XYZ file of C-alpha atoms in Angstrom:
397
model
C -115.429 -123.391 -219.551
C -112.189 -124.807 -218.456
C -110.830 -122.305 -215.873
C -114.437 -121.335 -214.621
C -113.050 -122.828 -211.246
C -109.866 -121.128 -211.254
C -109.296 -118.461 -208.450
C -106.807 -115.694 -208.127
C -104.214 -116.081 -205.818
C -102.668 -112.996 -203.738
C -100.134 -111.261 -204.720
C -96.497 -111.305 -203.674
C -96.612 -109.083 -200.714
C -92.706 -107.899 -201.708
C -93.574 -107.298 -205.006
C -96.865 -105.718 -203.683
C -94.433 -103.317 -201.806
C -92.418 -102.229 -205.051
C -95.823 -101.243 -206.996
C -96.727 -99.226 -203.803
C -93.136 -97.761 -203.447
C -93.231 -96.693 -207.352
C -97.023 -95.545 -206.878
C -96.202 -93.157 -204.176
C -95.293 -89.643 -205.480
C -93.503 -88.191 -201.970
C -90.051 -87.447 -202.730
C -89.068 -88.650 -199.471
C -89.875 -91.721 -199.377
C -87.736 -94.877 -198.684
C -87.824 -98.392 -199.981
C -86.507 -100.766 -197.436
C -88.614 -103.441 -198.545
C -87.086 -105.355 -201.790
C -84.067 -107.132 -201.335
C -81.509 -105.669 -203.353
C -78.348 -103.601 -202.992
C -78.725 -100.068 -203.242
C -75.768 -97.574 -204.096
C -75.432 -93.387 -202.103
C -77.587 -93.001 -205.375
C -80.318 -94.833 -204.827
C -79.691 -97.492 -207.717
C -78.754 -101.208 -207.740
C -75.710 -100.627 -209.962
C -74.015 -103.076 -212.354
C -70.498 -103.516 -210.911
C -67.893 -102.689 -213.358
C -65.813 -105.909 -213.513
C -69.491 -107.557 -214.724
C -69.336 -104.433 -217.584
C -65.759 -105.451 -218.073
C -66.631 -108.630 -218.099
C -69.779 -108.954 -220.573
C -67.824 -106.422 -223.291
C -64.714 -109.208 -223.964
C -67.828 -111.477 -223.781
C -69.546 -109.677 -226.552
C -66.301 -109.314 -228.223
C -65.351 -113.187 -227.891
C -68.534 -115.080 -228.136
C -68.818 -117.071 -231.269
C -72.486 -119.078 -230.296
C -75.698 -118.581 -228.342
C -76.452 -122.296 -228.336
C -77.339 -124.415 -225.125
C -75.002 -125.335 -222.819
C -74.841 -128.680 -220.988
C -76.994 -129.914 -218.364
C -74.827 -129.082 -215.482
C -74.074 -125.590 -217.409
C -71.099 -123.651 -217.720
C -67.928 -125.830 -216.982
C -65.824 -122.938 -215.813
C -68.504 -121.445 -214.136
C -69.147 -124.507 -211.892
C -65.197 -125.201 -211.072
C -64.319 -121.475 -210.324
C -67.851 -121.450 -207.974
C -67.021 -124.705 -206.450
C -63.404 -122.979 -205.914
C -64.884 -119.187 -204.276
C -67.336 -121.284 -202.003
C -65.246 -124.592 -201.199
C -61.621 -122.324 -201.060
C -59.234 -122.990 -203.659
C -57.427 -125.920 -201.648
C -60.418 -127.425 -200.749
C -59.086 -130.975 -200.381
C -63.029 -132.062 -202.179
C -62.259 -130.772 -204.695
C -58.534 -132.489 -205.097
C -60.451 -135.458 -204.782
C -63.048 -134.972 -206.986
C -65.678 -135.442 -204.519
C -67.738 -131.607 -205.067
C -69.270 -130.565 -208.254
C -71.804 -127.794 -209.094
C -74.809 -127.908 -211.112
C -75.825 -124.711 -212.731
C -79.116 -123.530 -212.313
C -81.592 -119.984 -212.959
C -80.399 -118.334 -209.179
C -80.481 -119.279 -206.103
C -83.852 -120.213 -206.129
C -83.378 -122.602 -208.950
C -80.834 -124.513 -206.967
C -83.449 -124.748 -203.792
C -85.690 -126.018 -206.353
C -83.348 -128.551 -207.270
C -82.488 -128.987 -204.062
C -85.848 -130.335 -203.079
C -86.731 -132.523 -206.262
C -84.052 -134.359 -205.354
C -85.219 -135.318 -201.902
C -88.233 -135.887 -202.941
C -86.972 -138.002 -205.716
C -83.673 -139.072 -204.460
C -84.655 -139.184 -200.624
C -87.933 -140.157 -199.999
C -89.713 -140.224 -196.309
C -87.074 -137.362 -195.716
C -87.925 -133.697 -193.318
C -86.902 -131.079 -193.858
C -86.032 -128.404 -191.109
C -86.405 -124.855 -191.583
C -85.014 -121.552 -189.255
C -88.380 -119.505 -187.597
C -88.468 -117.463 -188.975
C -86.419 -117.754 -192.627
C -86.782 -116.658 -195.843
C -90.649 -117.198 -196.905
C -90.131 -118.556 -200.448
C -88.353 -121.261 -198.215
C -91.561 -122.704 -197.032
C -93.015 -122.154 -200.634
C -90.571 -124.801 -202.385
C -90.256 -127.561 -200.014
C -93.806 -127.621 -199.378
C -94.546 -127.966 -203.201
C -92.166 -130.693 -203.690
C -93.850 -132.792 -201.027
C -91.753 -132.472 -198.299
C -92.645 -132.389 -194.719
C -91.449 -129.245 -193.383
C -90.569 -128.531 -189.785
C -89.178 -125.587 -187.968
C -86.491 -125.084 -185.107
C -86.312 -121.706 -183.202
C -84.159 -119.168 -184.652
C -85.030 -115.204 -183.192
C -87.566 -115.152 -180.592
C -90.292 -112.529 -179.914
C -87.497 -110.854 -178.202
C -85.929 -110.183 -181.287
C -83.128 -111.992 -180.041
C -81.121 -115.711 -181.844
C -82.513 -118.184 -179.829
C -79.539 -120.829 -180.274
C -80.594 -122.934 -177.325
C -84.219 -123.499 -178.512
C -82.554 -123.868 -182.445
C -80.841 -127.136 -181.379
C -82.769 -128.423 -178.360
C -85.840 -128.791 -181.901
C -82.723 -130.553 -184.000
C -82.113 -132.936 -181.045
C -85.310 -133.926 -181.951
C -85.150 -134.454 -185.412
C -85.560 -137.832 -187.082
C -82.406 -139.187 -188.618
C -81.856 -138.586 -191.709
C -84.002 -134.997 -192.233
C -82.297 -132.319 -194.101
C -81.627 -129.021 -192.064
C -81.600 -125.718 -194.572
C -79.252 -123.506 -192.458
C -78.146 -119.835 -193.591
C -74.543 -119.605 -194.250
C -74.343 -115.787 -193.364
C -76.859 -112.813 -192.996
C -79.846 -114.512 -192.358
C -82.977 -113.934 -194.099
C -84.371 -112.183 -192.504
C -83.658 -111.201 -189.678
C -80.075 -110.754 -189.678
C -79.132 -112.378 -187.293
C -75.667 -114.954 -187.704
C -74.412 -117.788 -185.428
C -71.380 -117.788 -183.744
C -68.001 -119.919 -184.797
C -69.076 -121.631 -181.901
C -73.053 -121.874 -182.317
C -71.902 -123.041 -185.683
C -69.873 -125.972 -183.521
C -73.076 -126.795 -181.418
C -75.111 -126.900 -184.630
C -72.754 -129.299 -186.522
C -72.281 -131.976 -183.543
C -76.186 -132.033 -183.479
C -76.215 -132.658 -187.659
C -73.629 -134.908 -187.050
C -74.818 -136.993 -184.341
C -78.199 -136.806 -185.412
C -77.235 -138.012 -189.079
C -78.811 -134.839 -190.705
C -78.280 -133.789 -194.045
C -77.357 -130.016 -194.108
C -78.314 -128.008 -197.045
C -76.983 -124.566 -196.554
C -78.379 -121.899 -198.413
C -75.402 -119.155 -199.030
C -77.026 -116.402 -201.009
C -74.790 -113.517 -199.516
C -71.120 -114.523 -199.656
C -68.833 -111.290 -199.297
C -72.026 -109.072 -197.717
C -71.308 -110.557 -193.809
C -67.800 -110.394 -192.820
C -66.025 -110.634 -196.172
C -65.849 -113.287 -199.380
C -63.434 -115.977 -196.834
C -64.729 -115.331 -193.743
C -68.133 -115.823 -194.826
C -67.551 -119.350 -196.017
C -65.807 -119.950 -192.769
C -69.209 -122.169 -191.746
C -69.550 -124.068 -194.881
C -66.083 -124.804 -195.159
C -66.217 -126.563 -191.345
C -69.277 -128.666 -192.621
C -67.816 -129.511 -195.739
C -64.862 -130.648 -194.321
C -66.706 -132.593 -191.014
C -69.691 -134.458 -192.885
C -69.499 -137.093 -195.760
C -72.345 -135.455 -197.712
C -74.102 -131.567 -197.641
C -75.634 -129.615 -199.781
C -74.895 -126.104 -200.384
C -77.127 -123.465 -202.591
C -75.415 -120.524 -203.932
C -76.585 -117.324 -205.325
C -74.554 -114.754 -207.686
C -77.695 -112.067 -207.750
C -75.962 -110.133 -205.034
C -72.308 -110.158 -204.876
C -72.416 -109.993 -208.540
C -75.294 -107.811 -209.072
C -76.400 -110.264 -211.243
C -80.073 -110.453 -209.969
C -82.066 -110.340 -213.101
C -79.255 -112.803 -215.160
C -80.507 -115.690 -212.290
C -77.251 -117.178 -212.121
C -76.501 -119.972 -208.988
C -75.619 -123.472 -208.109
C -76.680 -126.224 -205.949
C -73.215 -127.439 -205.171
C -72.856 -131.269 -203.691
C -69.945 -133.101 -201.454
C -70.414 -136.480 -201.489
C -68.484 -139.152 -200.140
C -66.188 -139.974 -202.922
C -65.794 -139.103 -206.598
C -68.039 -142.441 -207.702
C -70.987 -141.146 -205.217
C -70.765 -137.114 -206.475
C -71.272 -138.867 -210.025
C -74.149 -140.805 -208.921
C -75.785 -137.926 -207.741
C -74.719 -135.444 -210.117
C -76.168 -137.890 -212.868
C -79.340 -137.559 -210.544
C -79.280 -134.042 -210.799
C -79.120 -133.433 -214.584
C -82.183 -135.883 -214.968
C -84.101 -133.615 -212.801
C -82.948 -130.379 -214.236
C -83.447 -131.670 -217.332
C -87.416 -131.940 -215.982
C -87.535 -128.701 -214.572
C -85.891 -126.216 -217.399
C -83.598 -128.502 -219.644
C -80.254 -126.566 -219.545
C -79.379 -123.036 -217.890
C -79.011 -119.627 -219.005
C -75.738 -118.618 -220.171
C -74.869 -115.569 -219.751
C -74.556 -114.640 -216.050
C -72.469 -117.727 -215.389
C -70.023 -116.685 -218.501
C -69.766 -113.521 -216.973
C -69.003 -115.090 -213.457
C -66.668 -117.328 -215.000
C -64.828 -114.407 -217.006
C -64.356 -112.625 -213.669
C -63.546 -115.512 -211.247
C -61.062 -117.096 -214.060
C -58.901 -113.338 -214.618
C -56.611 -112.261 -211.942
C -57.293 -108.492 -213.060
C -60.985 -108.615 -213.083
C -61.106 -110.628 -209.780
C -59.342 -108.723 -208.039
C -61.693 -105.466 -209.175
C -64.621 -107.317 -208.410
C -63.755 -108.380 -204.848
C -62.954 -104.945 -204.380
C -66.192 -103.725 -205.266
C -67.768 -106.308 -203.247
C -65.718 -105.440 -200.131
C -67.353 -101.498 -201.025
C -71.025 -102.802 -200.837
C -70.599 -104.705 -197.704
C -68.852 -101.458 -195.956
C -71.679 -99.426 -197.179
C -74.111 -101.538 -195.520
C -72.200 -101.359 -192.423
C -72.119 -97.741 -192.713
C -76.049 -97.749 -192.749
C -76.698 -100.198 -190.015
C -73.964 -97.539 -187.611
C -75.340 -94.561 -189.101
C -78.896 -95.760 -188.429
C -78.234 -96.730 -184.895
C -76.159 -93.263 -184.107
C -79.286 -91.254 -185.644
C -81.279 -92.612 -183.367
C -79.336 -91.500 -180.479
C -81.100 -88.290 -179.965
C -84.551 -89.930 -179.583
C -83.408 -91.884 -176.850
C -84.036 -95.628 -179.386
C -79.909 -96.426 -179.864
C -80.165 -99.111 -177.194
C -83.366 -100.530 -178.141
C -82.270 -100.561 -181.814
C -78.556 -101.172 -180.966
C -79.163 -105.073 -182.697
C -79.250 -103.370 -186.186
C -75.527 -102.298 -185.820
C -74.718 -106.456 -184.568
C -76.794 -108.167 -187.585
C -75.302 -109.014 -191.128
C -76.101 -108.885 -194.386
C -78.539 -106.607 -196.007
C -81.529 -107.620 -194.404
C -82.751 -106.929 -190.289
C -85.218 -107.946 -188.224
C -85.885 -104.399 -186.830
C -88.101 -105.655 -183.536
C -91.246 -103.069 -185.253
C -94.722 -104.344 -185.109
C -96.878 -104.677 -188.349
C -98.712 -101.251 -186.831
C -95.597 -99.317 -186.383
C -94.679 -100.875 -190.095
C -97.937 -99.440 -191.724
C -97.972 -96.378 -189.359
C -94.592 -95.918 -190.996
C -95.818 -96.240 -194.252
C -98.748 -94.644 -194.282
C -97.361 -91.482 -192.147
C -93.632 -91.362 -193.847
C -93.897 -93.376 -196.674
C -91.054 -95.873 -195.343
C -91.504 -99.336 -197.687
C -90.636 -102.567 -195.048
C -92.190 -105.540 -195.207
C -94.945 -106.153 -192.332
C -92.781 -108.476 -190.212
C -90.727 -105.750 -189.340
C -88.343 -107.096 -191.549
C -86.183 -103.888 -193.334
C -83.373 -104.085 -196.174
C -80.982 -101.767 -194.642
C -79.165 -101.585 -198.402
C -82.178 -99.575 -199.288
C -81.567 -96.626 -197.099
C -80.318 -93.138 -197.822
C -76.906 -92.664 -195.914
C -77.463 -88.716 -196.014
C -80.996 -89.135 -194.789
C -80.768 -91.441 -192.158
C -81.726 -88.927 -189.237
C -84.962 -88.763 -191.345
C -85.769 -92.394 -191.731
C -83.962 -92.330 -187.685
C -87.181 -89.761 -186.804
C -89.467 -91.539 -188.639
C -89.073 -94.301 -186.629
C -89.254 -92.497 -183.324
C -92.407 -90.967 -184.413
C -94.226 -94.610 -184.603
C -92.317 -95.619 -181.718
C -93.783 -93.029 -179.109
């Protein structure tokens, strides 16, 4: 019997939250536990310049077959141009590139064969708390995996304790940082935290990787690269992962990059090579279509311009909810206590509830957030908010 030794492993606690969610037959219920945008509607739309998009697609395309190891051509430049800015003086000099890979997630995979391959004896530094599937990858590859304060038990960024731990990193580690709306708490750093943080990487000879899933859902498309950008343009080398599941709405297409900056064009080409030999490894080439579909949009004036105005609409629809929320909860005497929600970014915040209050909310009011307190405020129902606002008092009392 070969897998008589083989146990089961627990579920996905997220994904455990969906089957509950879809289970549970009260027609007031919320889902502020899986991590995608939701519209007044209560659906994670498909925005209509990726429609627009995928019909001259469907119209135009003349193969299915595979595309090259580093994927779509287009797809990478126009990418490398949205994250790095247009007159990114890397690019001029040939010193960026992007490697197309299946989401975000892919590229974080990537990301961490390659230091294990590429980088041996190398740390890795992660945010407490950060996204979990963080811990998940590095581990696997073999990393050693470390942590630096990021949002205390107060609920509160804790940038002293963040880079008093990267003072004491080893030269050399890799830092993942979060280029805008943390996950998950939702918590962002300063222009000048982001200073602090980068004279510590660059004293300290760290390699950054910067994980920037959420571009346009903090502050706007520019202004959310603002911190990337400043690295990219102070250190020799970084690493950036980017994701086009959300500002696209191209979550189930997994379409991202791991972008690289290296020191000069020869070095990017050394690495890149590097790069395609692990890829090759790990899924061979990349799926096509969400990329073509990025591409079409990022490459057409018309079609840009629609989508960034649909991506402007999500993130003021988020900020709607996090306000709303906070106002709603005026008349139970919780705006102060919850006033953070309205500060945070992104879709994601680190409410400040306890696991009880979470499954007291659950259980009671059938309100779906993970057990670290940790809610996705794009799930929430802008004309029910003083609902989901007294739910919340009720576990609070």
């Amino acid at each position: 019997m070969h897998f008589q030794a083989i146990t089961r492993v627990p579920g996905d606690p997220i994904l455990g939250l969906m089957e509950a969610y879809a289970k549970d037959a009260n027609p007031a219920k919320f889902d502020l536990g899986v991590g995608v945008f939701k519209d007044a509607q209560g659906l994670t739309p498909v925005p209509a310049a990726v429609k627009q998009a995928e019909q001259r697609l469907v119209e135009r395309q003349l193969s299915k077959s595979y595309v090259g190891g580093h994927g779509d051509v287009a797809f990478g430049r126009l990418l490398c141009e949205l994250v790095l800015g247009e007159a990114s003086p890397l690019l001029a000099e040939q010193r960026a590139g992007a490697t197309q890979t299946p989401g975000g997630t892919g590229a974080l995979r990537l990301a961490a064969e390659f230091a294990r391959q590429c980088l041996p004896g190398r740390g890795i530094w992660l945010s407490d708390p950060t996204w979990p599937i963080h811990e998940t990858i590095f581990a696997s590859a073999g990393l050693k995996v470390a942590h630096y304060p990021y949002v205390g038990a107060d609920n509160r960024l804790d940038v002293t304790g963040m880079l008093a731990a990267l003072e004491k990193a080893a030269e050399g580690d890799i830092v993942l940082l979060h280029a805008c709306c943390h996950n998950p708490t939702g918590f962002d750093l300063s222009h000048d935290d982001w200073r602090a943080v980068l004279d510590v990487v660059k004293r300290r000879s760290l390699l950054p990787l910067i994980d920037f899933a959420y571009q346009g859902f903090g502050d706007g498309l520019q202004e959310d690269a603002w911190a990337v950008r400043l690295f990219a343009a102070e250190v020799p080398e970084l690493l950036i992962t980017s994701s086009c599941s959300k500002n696209f709405g191209l979550y189930r297409e997994r379409t991202g990059a791991l972008l690289v900056c290296a020191q000069d064009a020869g070095k990017l080409l050394d690495v890149r090579s590097q790069l395609a030999f692990i890829a090759r490894n790990l899924w061979s080439t990349p799926p096509d279509h969400g990329a073509a579909v990025v591409a079409e949009i990022l490459g057409d004036p018309t079609l840009k311009r629609l989508w960034i105005e649909e991506v402007d609409a999500m993130r003021q629809r988020i900020a709607r909810l996090r306000t709303g929320l906070v106002e709603a909860l005026k008349p139970h005497g919780l705006s102060d206590r919850f006033a953070h929600i309205a500060e945070q970014r992104g879709m994601f915040s680190y409410t400040g509830l306890s696991p009880e209050q979470v499954k007291a909310l659950r259980e009671r009011h059938s309100v779906y957030m993970v057990g670290t307190g940790r809610a996705n405020v794009a799930g929430a129902d802008e004309a029910r908010l003083d609902v989901l606002a007294a739910a919340i008092a009720d576990v609070c009392r």
